[in-house]
CSV table of C-alpha atoms in Angstrom, one decimal:
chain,number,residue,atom,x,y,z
A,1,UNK,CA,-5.2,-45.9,18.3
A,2,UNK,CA,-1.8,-46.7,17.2
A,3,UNK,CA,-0.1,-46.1,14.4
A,4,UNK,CA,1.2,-48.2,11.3
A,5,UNK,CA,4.1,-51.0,11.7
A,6,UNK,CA,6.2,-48.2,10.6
A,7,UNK,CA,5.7,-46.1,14.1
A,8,UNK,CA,5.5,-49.2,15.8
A,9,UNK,CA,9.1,-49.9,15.2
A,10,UNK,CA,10.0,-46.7,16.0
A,11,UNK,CA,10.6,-46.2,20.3
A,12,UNK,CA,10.4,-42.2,20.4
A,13,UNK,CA,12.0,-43.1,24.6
A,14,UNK,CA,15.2,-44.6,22.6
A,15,UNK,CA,18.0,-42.3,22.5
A,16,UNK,CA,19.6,-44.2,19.8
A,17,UNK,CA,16.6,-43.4,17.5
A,18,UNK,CA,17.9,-40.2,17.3
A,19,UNK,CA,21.2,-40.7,16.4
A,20,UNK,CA,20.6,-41.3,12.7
A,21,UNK,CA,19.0,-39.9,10.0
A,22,UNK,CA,16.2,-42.3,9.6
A,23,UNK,CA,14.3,-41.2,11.8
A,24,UNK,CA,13.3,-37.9,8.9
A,25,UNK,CA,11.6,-40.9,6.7
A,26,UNK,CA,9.7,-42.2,9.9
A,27,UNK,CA,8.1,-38.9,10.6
A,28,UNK,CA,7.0,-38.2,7.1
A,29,UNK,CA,4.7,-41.4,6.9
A,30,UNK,CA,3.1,-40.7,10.4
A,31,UNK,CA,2.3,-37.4,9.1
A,32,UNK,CA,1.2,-39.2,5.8
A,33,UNK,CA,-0.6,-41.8,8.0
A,34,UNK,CA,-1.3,-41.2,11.6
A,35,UNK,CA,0.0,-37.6,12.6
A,36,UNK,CA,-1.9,-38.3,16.0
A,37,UNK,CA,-1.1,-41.7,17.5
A,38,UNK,CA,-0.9,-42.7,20.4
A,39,UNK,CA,2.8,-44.9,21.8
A,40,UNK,CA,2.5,-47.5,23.6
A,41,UNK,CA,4.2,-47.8,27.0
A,42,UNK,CA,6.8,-49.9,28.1
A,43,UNK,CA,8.6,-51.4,30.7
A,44,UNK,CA,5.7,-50.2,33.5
A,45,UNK,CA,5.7,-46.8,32.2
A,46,UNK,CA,3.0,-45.6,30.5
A,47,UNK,CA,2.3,-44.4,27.0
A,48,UNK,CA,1.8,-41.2,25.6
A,49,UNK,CA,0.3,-38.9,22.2
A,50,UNK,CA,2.5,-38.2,19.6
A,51,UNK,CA,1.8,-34.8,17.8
A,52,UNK,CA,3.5,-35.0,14.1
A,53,UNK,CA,2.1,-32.4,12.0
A,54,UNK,CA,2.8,-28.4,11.8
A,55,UNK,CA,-0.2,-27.5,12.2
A,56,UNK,CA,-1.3,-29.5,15.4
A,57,UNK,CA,1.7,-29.2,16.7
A,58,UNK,CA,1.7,-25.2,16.9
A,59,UNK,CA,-2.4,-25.4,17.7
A,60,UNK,CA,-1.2,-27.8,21.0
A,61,UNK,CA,1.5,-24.8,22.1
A,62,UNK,CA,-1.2,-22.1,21.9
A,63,UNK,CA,-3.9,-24.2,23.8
A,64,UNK,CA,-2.2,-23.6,27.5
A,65,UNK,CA,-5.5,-24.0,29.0
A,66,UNK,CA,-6.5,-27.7,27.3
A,67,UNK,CA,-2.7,-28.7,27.5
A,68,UNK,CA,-0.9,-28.3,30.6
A,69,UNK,CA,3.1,-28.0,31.4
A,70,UNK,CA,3.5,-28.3,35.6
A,71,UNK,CA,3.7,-32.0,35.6
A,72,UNK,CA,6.6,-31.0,33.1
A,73,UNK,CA,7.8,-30.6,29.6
A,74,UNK,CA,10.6,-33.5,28.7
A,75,UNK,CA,9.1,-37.1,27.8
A,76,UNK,CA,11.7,-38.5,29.6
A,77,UNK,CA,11.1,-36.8,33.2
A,78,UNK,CA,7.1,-37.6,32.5
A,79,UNK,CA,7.7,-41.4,32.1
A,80,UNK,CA,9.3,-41.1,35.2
A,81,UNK,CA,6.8,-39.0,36.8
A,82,UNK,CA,5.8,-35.6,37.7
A,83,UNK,CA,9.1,-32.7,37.6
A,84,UNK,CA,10.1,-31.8,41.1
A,85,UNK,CA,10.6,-28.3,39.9
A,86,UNK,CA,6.5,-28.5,38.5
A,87,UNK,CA,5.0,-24.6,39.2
A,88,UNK,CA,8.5,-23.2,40.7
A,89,UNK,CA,10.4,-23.1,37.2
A,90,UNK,CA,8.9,-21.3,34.5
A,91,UNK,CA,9.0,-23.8,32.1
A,92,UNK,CA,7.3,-26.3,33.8
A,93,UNK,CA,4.9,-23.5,35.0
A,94,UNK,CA,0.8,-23.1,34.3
A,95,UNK,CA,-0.8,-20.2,34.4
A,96,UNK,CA,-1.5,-17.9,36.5
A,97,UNK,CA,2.3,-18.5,38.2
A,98,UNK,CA,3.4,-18.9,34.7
A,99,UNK,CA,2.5,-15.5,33.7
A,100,UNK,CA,4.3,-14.1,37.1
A,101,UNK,CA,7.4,-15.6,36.5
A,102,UNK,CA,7.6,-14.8,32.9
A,103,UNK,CA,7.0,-11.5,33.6
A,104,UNK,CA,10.0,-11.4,36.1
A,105,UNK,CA,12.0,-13.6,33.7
A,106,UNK,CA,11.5,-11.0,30.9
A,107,UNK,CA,13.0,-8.0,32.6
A,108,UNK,CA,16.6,-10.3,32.6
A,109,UNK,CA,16.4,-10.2,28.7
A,110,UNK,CA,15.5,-6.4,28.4
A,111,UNK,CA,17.3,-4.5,25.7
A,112,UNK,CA,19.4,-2.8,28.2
A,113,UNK,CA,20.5,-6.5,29.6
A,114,UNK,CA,21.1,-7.9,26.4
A,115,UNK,CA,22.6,-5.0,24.6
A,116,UNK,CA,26.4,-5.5,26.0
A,117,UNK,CA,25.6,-9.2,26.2
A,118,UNK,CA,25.0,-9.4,22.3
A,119,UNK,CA,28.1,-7.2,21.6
A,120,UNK,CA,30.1,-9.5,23.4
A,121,UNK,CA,28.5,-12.5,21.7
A,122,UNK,CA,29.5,-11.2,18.4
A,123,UNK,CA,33.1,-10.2,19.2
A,124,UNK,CA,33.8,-13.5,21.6
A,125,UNK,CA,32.7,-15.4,18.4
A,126,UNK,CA,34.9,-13.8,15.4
A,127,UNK,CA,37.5,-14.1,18.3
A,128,UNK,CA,37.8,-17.7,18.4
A,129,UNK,CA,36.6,-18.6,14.6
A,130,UNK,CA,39.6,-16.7,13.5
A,131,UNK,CA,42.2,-18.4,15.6
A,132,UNK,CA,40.8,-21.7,14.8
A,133,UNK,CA,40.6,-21.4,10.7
A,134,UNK,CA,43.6,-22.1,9.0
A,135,UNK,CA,46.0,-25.0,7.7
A,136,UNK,CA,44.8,-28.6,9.9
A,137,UNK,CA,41.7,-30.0,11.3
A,138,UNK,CA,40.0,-29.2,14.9
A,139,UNK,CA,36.7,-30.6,16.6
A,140,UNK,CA,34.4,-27.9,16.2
A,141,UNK,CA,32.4,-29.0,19.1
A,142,UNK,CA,34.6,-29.1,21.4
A,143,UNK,CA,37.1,-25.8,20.3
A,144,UNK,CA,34.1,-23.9,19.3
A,145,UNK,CA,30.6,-24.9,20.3
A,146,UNK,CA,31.9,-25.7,23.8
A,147,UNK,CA,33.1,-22.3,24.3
A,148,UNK,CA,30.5,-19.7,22.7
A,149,UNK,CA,26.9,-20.6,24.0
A,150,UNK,CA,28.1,-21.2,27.7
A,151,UNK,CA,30.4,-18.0,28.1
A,152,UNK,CA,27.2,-15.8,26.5
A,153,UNK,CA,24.4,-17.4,29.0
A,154,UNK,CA,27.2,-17.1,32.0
A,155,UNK,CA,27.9,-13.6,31.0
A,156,UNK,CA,24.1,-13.0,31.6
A,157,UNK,CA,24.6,-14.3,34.9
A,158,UNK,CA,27.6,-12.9,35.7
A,159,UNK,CA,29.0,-16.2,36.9
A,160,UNK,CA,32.6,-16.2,38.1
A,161,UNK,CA,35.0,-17.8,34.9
A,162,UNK,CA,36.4,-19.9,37.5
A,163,UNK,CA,33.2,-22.0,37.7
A,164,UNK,CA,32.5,-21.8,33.9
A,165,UNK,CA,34.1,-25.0,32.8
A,166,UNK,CA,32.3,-27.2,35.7
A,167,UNK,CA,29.3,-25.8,34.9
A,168,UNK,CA,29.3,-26.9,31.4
A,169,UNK,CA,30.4,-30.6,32.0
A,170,UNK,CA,27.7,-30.5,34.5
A,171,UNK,CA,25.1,-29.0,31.6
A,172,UNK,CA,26.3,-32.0,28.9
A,173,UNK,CA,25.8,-35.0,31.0
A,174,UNK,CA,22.0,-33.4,31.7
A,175,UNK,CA,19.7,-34.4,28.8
A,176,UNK,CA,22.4,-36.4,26.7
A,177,UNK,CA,24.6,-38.6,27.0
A,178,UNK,CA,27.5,-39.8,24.9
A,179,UNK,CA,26.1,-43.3,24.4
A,180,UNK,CA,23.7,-45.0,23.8
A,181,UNK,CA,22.6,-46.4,27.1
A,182,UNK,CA,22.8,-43.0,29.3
A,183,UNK,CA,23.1,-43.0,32.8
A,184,UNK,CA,19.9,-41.5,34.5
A,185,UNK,CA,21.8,-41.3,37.8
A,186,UNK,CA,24.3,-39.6,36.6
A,187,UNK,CA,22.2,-37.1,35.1
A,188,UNK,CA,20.0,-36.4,38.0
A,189,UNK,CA,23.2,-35.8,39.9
A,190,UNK,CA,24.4,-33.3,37.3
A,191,UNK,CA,21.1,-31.6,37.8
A,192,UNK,CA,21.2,-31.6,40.9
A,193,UNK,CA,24.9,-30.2,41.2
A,194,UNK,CA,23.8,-27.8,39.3
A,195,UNK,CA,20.9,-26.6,41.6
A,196,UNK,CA,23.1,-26.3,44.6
A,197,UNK,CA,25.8,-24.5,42.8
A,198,UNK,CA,22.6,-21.5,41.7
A,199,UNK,CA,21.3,-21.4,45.3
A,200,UNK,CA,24.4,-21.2,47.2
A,201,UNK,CA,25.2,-18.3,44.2
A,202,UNK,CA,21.6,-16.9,44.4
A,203,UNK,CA,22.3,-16.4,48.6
A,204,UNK,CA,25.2,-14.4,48.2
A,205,UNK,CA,23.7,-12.4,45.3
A,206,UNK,CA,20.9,-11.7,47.9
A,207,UNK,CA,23.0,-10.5,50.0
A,208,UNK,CA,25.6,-8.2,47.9
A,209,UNK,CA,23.1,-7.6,44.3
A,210,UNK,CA,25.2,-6.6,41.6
A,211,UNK,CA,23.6,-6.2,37.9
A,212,UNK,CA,23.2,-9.3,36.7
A,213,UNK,CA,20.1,-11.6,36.5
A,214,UNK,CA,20.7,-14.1,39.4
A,215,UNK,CA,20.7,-10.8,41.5
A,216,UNK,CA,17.6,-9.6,39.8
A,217,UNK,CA,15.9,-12.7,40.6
A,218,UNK,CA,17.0,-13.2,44.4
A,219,UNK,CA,16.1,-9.7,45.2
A,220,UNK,CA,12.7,-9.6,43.2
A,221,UNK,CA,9.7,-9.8,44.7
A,222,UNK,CA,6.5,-11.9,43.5
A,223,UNK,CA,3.3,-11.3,45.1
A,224,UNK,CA,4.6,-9.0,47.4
A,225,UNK,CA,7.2,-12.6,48.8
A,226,UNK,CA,10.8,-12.9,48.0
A,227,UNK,CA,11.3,-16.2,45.7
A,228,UNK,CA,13.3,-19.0,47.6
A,229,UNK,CA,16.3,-20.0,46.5
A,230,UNK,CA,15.5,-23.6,45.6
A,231,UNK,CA,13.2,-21.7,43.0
A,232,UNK,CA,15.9,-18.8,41.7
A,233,UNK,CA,18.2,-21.7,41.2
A,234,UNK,CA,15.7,-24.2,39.1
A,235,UNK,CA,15.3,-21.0,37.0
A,236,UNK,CA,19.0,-20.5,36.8
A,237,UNK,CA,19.1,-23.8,35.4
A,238,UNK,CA,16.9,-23.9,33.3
A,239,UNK,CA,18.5,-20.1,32.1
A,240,UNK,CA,21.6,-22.6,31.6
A,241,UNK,CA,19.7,-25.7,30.0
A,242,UNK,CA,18.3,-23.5,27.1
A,243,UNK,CA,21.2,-20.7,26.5
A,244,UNK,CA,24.0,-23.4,26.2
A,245,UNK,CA,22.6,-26.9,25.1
A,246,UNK,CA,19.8,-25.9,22.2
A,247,UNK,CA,22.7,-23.0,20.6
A,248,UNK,CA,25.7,-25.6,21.0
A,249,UNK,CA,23.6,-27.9,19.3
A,250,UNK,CA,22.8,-25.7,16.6
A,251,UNK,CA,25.9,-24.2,16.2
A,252,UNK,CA,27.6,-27.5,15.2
A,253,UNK,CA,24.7,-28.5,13.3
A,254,UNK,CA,24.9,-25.2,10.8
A,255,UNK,CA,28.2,-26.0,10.4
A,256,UNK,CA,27.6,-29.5,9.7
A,257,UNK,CA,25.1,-28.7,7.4
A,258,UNK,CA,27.3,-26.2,5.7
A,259,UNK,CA,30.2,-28.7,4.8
A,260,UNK,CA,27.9,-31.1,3.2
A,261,UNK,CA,26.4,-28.2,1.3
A,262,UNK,CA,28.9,-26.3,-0.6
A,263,UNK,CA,26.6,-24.4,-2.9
A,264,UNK,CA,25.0,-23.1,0.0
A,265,UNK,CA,27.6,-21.8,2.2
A,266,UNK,CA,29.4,-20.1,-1.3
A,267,UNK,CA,26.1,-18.2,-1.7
A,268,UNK,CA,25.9,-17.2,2.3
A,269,UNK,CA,29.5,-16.5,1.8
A,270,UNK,CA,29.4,-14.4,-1.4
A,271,UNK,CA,26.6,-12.7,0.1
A,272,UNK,CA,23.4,-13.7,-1.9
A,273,UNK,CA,22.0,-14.7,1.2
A,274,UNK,CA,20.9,-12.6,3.8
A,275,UNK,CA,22.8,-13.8,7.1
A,276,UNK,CA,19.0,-13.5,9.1
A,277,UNK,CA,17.1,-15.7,6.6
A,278,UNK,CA,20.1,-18.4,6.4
A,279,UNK,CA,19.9,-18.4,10.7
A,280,UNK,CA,16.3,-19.1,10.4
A,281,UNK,CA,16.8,-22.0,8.0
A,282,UNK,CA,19.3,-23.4,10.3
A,283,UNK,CA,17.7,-23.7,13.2
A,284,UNK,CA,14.5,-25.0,10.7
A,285,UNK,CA,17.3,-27.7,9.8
A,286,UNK,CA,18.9,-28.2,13.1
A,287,UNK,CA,15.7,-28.2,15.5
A,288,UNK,CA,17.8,-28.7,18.6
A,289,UNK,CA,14.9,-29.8,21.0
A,290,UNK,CA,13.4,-32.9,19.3
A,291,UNK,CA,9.9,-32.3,21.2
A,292,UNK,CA,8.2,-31.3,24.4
A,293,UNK,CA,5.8,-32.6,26.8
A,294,UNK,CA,2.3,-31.6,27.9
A,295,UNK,CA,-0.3,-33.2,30.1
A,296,UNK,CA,-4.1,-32.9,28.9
A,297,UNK,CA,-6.0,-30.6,31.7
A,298,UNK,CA,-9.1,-32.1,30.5
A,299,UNK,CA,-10.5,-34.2,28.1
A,300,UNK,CA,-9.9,-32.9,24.3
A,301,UNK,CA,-9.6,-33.3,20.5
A,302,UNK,CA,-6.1,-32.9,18.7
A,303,UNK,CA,-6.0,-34.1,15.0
A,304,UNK,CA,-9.2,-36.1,15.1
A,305,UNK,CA,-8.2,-38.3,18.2
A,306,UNK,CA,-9.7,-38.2,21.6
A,307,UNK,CA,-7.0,-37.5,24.5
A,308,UNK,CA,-8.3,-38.2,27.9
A,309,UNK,CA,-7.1,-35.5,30.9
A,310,UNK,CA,-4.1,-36.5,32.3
A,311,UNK,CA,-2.8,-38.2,29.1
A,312,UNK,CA,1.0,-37.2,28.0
A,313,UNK,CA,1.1,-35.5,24.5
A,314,UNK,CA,4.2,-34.7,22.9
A,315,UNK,CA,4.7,-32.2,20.5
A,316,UNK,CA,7.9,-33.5,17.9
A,317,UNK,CA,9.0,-29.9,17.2
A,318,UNK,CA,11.5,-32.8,14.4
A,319,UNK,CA,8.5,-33.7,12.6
A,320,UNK,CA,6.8,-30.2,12.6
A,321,UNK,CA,9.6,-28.1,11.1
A,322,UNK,CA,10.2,-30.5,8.2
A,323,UNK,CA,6.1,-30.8,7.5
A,324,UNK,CA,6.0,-31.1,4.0
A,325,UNK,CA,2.1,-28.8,3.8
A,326,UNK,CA,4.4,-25.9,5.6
A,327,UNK,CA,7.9,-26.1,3.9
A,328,UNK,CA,8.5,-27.0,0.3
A,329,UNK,CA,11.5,-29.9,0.3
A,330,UNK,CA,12.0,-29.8,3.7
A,331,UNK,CA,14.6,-32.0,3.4
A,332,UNK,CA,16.5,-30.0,1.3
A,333,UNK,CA,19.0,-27.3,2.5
A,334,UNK,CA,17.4,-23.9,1.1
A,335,UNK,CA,19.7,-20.6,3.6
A,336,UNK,CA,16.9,-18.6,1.1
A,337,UNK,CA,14.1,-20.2,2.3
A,338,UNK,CA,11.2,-17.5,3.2
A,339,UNK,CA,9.0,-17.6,4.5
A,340,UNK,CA,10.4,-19.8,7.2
A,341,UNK,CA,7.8,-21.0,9.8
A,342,UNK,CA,10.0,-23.2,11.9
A,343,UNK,CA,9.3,-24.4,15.5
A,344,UNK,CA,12.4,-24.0,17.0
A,345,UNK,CA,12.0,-22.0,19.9
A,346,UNK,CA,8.3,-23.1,20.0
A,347,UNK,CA,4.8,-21.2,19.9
A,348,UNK,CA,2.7,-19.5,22.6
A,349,UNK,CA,3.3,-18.6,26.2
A,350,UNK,CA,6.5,-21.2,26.1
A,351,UNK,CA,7.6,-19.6,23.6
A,352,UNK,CA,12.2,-19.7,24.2
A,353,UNK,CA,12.9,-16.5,26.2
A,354,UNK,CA,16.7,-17.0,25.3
A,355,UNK,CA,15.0,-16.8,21.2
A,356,UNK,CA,16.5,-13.7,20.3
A,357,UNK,CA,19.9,-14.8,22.4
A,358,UNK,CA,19.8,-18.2,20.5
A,359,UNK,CA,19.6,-15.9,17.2
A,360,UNK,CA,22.3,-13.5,17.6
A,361,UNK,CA,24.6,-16.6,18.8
A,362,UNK,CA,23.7,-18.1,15.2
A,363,UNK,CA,23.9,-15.1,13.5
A,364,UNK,CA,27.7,-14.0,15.0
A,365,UNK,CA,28.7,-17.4,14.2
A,366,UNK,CA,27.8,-17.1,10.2
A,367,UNK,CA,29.3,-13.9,10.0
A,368,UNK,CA,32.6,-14.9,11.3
A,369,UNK,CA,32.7,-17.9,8.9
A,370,UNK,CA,31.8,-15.7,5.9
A,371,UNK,CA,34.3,-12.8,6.7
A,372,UNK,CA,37.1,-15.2,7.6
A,373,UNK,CA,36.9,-18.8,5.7
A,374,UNK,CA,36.5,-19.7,2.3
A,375,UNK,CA,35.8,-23.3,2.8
A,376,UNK,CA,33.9,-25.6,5.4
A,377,UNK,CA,35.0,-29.4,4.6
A,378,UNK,CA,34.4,-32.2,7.4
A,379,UNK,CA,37.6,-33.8,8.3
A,380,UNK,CA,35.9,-37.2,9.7
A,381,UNK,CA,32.2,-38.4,10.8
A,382,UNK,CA,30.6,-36.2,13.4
A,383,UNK,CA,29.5,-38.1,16.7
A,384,UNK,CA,25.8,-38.1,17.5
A,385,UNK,CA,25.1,-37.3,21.0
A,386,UNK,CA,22.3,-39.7,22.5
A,387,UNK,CA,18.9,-38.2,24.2
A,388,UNK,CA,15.3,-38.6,23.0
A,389,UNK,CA,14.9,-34.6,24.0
A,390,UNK,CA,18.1,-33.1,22.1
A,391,UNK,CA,19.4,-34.1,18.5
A,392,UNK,CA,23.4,-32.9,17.3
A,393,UNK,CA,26.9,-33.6,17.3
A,394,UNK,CA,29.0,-34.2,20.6
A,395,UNK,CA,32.3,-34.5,18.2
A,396,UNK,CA,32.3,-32.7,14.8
A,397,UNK,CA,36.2,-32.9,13.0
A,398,UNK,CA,36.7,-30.0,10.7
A,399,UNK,CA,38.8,-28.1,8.3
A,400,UNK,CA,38.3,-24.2,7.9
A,401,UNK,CA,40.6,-22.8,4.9
């Protein structure tokens, strides 16, 4: 069953959909209409379930047994097929593997791991917001954003600073793009670089451990076997994927959303908002990762429609966090909003391991603005970047005063 002419005209595999602010208006008639419907395919690939309301949306997450993530997560790599990295990467992991991995994955974000990892979080970023504010404009996300998520998830994995920078060029070209026709060679090949760099790293980690978490990985032991490196380095990546592109993204989209919200950021700034409720909001508001993907394990029921195993449903994380049953005005700014329900870093055994990393980053960020700006005024039109999987600003001119 399709939706209305109103869906129709909507391709959710169009990275230029994205790029704009219609797309809010779209999503609040399918949830008004059709917050089930099933997307036609196109061009010989095939078609898929669209999940648009809160509460289906967050019932699909927590049904890991009906819903299924090893043929993988992203609608793009779907429509092309299965993921190569399908039960070796714990995202794109089912259970029982899935509960293995995760269980190896949590012991790198321990307290004791993420303890001097926070700290440096928190001093890097009132760092590098203090020598940026002042008289003059700057590109936020490239001065800022580029710099802050990266060096925290790299710190994590102790990677040298020499190979930083590649790294993150590497990391941009993966699920975006900068227009709006990307280049899915290119981005394979990013990927891939990417892969080869973690498993010549994991090898010698192997072979001299230090601390860090690609050491704890290539030395860890799952069902009694060491995990090969092609697998240590798909995590890696996606370690990478999540730490830097999801908080870059929502770095520059708080502070976007600050500047066009004055009231706001004088209230966060004056204090009569409590820095952890205004990150919460933000990430509500910025929703980094448009959606993800699951395959039906068998034949089920979501939102009154019947989805046949092996169908694609996507979950639009977009739609769910601005549902208008869950959040009052969703489209409306509110750093005071409680409580704050938001999708973000998703629901169930997914759920973000990097959540509480992807908090603190926010969090550090707001406190440097308050305790060292008094203003937050765009200096020119911010530049979408173009992916049907991530939604934000490559280019965001500002002035800090």
């Amino acid at each position: 069953m399709s939706a209305g002419s109103t869906a129709r005209a909507f391709d959710l595999t169009d990275p230029a959909t994205f790029a704009g602010d219609e797309q809010h208006s779209f999503w609040s008639e399918v949830r008004r209409t059709s917050p089930v419907y099933w997307h036609e395919g196109a061009d010989g690939r095939p078609g898929f379930w669209v999940v648009a309301s809160h509460a289906d949306v967050q019932g699909c997450y927590n049904s890991p047994k009906t819903l299924g993530s090893a043929r993988g997560t992203v609608l793009g790599v779907l429509l092309r097929g299965d993921d190569s990295a399908g039960g070796r990467m714990l995202a794109v992991t089912d259970r029982p593997r899935h509960r293995q991995l995760r269980n190896l994955m949590l012991r790198a974000f321990s307290p004791r791991m993420l303890s001097d990892v926070a700290e440096r979080v928190r001093s890097r970023t009132a760092a590098l917001v203090a020598e940026v504010a002042g008289p003059g404009t700057f590109d936020f996300a490239t001065e800022v954003a580029d710099h802050l998520p990266i060096q925290t998830i790299c710190d994590l994995l102790a990677i040298p600073w020499e190979d930083r920078g590649q790294l993150l060029e590497w990391n941009k070209r993966t699920l975006s793009s900068a227009t709006a026709e990307p280049d899915e060679l290119d981005a394979l090949s990013a990927r891939n670089e990417i892969v080869l760099y973690f498993m010549d790293l994991a090898a010698r980690r192997r072979v001299r451990p230090d601390s860090d978490v690609v050491s704890m990985l290539a030395t860890a032991e799952v069902e009694g076997a060491r995990l090969p490196l092609e697998n240590i380095a798909l995590n890696c990546y996606s370690l990478i994927l999540g730490g830097d592109e999801s908080s870059r993204m929502a770095a520059i989209s708080a502070v976007h959303a600050l500047a066009l919200h004055p009231g706001q950021w004088q209230d966060l700034r004056e204090g009569r908002v409590p820095l952890d409720t205004a990150v919460e909001e933000l990430l509500r508001w910025a929703t980094p990762a448009l959606h993800f993907a699951r395959t039906a394990a068998v034949d089920t029921v979501i939102g009154g429609q019947r989805i046949r195993a092996r169908d694609i449903v996507t979950l639009w994380n977009v739609s769910a966090n601005n549902d208008e049953d869950v959040f009052d005005s969703p489209r409306t700014l509110n750093l005071s909003r409680t409580p704050n329900q938001h999708i973000a870093f998703g629901r169930g055994p997914h759920f973000c391991l990097g959540a509480f990393l992807g908090r603190v980053s926010l969090h550090a960020l707001l406190a440097a603005l308050a305790t060292t700006v008094e203003e937050v005024e765009l200096a020119g039109p911010p530049v979408p970047v173009y992916s049907t999987f991530l939604q934000g600003y490559r280019s965001l001119p500002v002035h800090l005063a």
